[in-house]
């Protein structure tokens, strides 16, 4: 529990501190190159400091990104500069996602596929969907105890469950694990869930929405 609290709360605190530093640095300049360098420096140095201080680097980066992207950029950079910076990070994100998927795919080439692993793949997908359903059903149920829920709760839970897509962050966390007897199995499970999420859930979530909320489509 102590390690969990340190990782999570320390990551959040570090993300807030990095966001404040970013705000100060970004407020002083309004040039594209400088903005890119400042944000890159915050990410690389911040993650390295998180590793050194044994707090969660991914959580710190999420807090940093949400703070800078939603609250600080609109207050420090004009619309043109903000659009250019967002385009840079979108290109950077897509490039790293492609490299990450490639690395995982190459790694899985050396993972022995046995009868057990073929059973683990569908089991991991089902477990993730069940856990996702529980994670959205509990807050929605608590919310509807005090507030009126205008939409069909069952249909909304289906959409929220099926729309819970996984991507690069899950793969990066699995790949960052220390080498051990279970790493290959965890990588295989994670890769299977992410691929299913993108190919199956991602391609059908729009169809599911139109089927369970036909009135909304008609009104639009």
Coordinates of C-alpha atoms in Angstrom, one line a residue:
X1 CA 0.0 0.0 0.0
X2 CA 2.8 2.4 0.8
X3 CA 4.5 1.8 -2.5
X4 CA 1.1 2.4 -4.3
X5 CA 0.4 5.6 -2.5
X6 CA 3.9 6.9 -3.1
X7 CA 3.7 6.0 -6.8
X8 CA 0.3 7.6 -7.4
X9 CA 0.4 10.6 -5.1
X10 CA 4.0 11.3 -5.9
X11 CA 3.2 11.1 -9.6
X12 CA 0.3 13.5 -9.3
X13 CA 2.4 16.0 -7.2
X14 CA 5.3 15.8 -9.7
X15 CA 2.9 16.4 -12.6
X16 CA 1.5 19.5 -10.9
X17 CA 5.0 20.9 -10.2
X18 CA 6.1 20.3 -13.8
X19 CA 3.0 22.0 -15.1
X20 CA 3.7 25.1 -13.0
X21 CA 7.3 25.2 -14.3
X22 CA 6.0 24.8 -17.8
X23 CA 3.6 27.6 -17.3
X24 CA 6.4 29.9 -16.2
X25 CA 8.6 29.0 -19.1
X26 CA 5.9 29.1 -21.8
X27 CA 4.7 32.5 -20.5
X28 CA 8.0 34.1 -21.4
X29 CA 8.1 33.2 -25.1
X30 CA 5.8 32.7 -28.0
X31 CA 7.9 31.1 -30.6
X32 CA 7.2 27.6 -32.1
X33 CA 10.7 26.2 -31.7
X34 CA 10.9 27.4 -28.1
X35 CA 7.5 26.0 -27.2
X36 CA 8.5 22.6 -28.7
X37 CA 11.8 22.6 -26.8
X38 CA 10.2 23.6 -23.5
X39 CA 7.5 20.9 -23.7
X40 CA 10.0 18.2 -24.8
X41 CA 12.3 19.2 -21.9
X42 CA 9.5 18.9 -19.4
X43 CA 8.6 15.5 -20.6
X44 CA 12.1 14.0 -20.8
X45 CA 13.5 15.5 -17.7
X46 CA 10.3 15.0 -15.8
X47 CA 10.1 11.4 -16.6
X48 CA 13.7 10.9 -15.7
X49 CA 13.2 12.6 -12.4
X50 CA 10.1 10.4 -11.7
X51 CA 12.2 7.3 -12.3
X52 CA 15.0 8.6 -10.0
X53 CA 12.5 9.5 -7.2
X54 CA 10.6 6.2 -7.6
X55 CA 7.2 7.8 -8.4
X56 CA 4.9 7.0 -11.3
X57 CA 6.3 8.6 -14.5
X58 CA 3.1 7.8 -16.6
X59 CA 0.8 9.4 -14.0
X60 CA 3.1 12.5 -13.8
X61 CA 3.1 12.8 -17.6
X62 CA -0.7 12.5 -17.7
X63 CA -1.2 15.2 -15.1
X64 CA 1.4 17.4 -16.9
X65 CA -0.3 16.9 -20.3
X66 CA -3.8 17.6 -19.0
X67 CA -2.7 20.7 -17.1
X68 CA -0.7 22.2 -19.9
X69 CA -3.0 21.3 -22.7
X70 CA -6.3 22.3 -21.2
X71 CA -5.4 25.1 -18.8
X72 CA -2.0 26.6 -19.6
X73 CA -1.6 26.7 -23.3
X74 CA -4.8 28.8 -23.9
X75 CA -3.4 31.3 -21.4
X76 CA 0.2 31.5 -22.6
X77 CA 0.2 30.9 -26.4
X78 CA -1.9 32.4 -29.1
X79 CA -4.2 30.2 -31.2
X80 CA -1.8 29.8 -34.1
X81 CA 1.1 28.8 -31.9
X82 CA -1.2 26.4 -29.9
X83 CA -2.3 24.7 -33.1
X84 CA 1.3 24.3 -34.3
X85 CA 2.3 22.8 -31.0
X86 CA -0.7 20.4 -31.0
X87 CA 0.2 19.3 -34.5
X88 CA 3.7 18.6 -33.5
X89 CA 2.7 16.5 -30.5
X90 CA 0.0 14.6 -32.5
X91 CA 2.6 13.7 -35.1
X92 CA 5.1 12.7 -32.3
X93 CA 2.4 10.6 -30.6
X94 CA 1.4 8.7 -33.8
X95 CA 5.1 8.0 -34.6
X96 CA 5.8 6.7 -31.1
X97 CA 2.7 4.5 -31.2
X98 CA 3.8 3.0 -34.5
X99 CA 7.2 2.2 -33.1
X100 CA 5.7 0.8 -29.9
X101 CA 3.4 -1.5 -31.8
X102 CA 6.3 -2.6 -33.9
X103 CA 8.5 -3.4 -30.9
X104 CA 5.8 -5.4 -29.2
X105 CA 5.1 -7.3 -32.4
X106 CA 8.8 -8.2 -32.9
X107 CA 9.0 -9.2 -29.2
X108 CA 6.0 -11.5 -29.6
X109 CA 7.7 -13.4 -32.4
X110 CA 10.0 -15.1 -29.8
X111 CA 7.2 -15.8 -27.4
X112 CA 6.3 -19.5 -27.5
X113 CA 2.6 -20.1 -28.2
X114 CA 1.2 -23.0 -26.3
X115 CA -2.3 -24.3 -25.7
X116 CA -2.3 -22.3 -22.4
X117 CA -1.4 -19.0 -24.1
X118 CA -4.2 -19.6 -26.7
X119 CA -6.6 -19.9 -23.8
X120 CA -5.2 -16.8 -22.0
X121 CA -5.8 -14.5 -25.0
X122 CA -9.7 -14.7 -25.0
X123 CA -9.8 -15.0 -21.2
X124 CA -7.8 -11.7 -20.9
X125 CA -10.2 -9.9 -23.3
X126 CA -13.3 -11.1 -21.4
X127 CA -11.8 -10.2 -18.0
X128 CA -10.9 -6.7 -19.2
X129 CA -14.5 -6.1 -20.6
X130 CA -16.1 -7.4 -17.3
X131 CA -13.8 -5.2 -15.2
X132 CA -14.6 -2.2 -17.5
X133 CA -18.3 -2.8 -17.1
X134 CA -18.0 -2.9 -13.3
X135 CA -15.8 0.2 -13.3
X136 CA -18.5 2.2 -15.1
X137 CA -21.5 0.5 -13.5
X138 CA -20.6 1.4 -10.0
X139 CA -20.2 5.2 -10.4
X140 CA -23.3 5.4 -12.7
X141 CA -25.4 3.5 -10.2
X142 CA -24.2 5.7 -7.3
X143 CA -24.9 8.8 -9.5
X144 CA -28.4 7.7 -10.4
X145 CA -29.3 7.2 -6.7
X146 CA -29.2 11.0 -6.3
X147 CA -29.6 12.4 -9.8
X148 CA -32.1 11.6 -12.5
X149 CA -30.5 9.7 -15.4
X150 CA -32.2 10.8 -18.6
X151 CA -30.7 8.1 -20.9
X152 CA -31.3 4.4 -20.8
X153 CA -28.9 3.3 -18.1
X154 CA -28.4 -0.2 -19.5
X155 CA -27.7 1.1 -23.0
X156 CA -25.3 3.7 -21.7
X157 CA -23.4 1.1 -19.7
X158 CA -23.1 -1.0 -22.9
X159 CA -21.7 1.9 -24.8
X160 CA -19.3 3.0 -22.0
X161 CA -18.0 -0.6 -21.7
X162 CA -17.5 -1.2 -25.4
X163 CA -16.1 2.3 -25.9
X164 CA -13.3 1.8 -23.4
X165 CA -10.4 1.5 -25.9
X166 CA -6.9 0.6 -25.0
X167 CA -3.7 1.8 -26.7
X168 CA -0.1 2.8 -26.4
X169 CA 0.0 3.5 -22.7
X170 CA -1.0 -0.1 -21.8
X171 CA 1.7 -1.5 -24.2
X172 CA 4.3 0.9 -22.8
X173 CA 3.6 -0.1 -19.2
X174 CA 3.8 -3.8 -20.1
X175 CA 7.0 -3.3 -22.0
X176 CA 8.6 -1.5 -19.1
X177 CA 8.3 -4.4 -16.8
X178 CA 11.5 -6.1 -15.5
X179 CA 12.5 -9.2 -17.4
X180 CA 11.0 -12.2 -15.7
X181 CA 9.1 -15.4 -16.2
X182 CA 5.7 -13.6 -16.5
X183 CA 6.7 -10.7 -18.7
X184 CA 6.1 -12.5 -22.0
X185 CA 2.7 -13.7 -20.9
X186 CA 1.7 -10.2 -19.7
X187 CA 2.9 -8.7 -23.0
X188 CA 0.9 -11.2 -24.9
X189 CA -2.2 -10.5 -22.9
X190 CA -1.8 -6.8 -23.2
X191 CA -1.1 -6.9 -26.9
X192 CA -4.2 -9.1 -27.5
X193 CA -6.5 -6.8 -25.5
X194 CA -5.2 -3.7 -27.3
X195 CA -5.5 -5.2 -30.8
X196 CA -9.0 -6.4 -30.0
X197 CA -9.8 -3.0 -28.6
X198 CA -8.6 -1.2 -31.7
X199 CA -9.8 -3.6 -34.5
X200 CA -13.1 -4.9 -33.0
X201 CA -14.3 -2.3 -30.5
X202 CA -13.0 0.7 -32.3
X203 CA -14.6 -0.3 -35.6
X204 CA -18.0 -1.2 -34.1
X205 CA -18.6 1.3 -31.4
X206 CA -20.2 3.8 -33.8
X207 CA -22.6 1.1 -35.0
X208 CA -23.4 0.2 -31.4
X209 CA -24.2 3.8 -30.6
X210 CA -26.5 4.1 -33.6
X211 CA -28.3 0.9 -32.7
X212 CA -28.9 1.7 -29.0
X213 CA -29.7 5.4 -29.5
X214 CA -31.7 5.5 -32.8
X215 CA -33.8 8.4 -31.6
X216 CA -30.7 10.6 -31.3
X217 CA -29.7 9.9 -34.8
X218 CA -33.2 10.6 -36.1
X219 CA -33.3 14.0 -34.3
X220 CA -29.9 14.9 -35.6

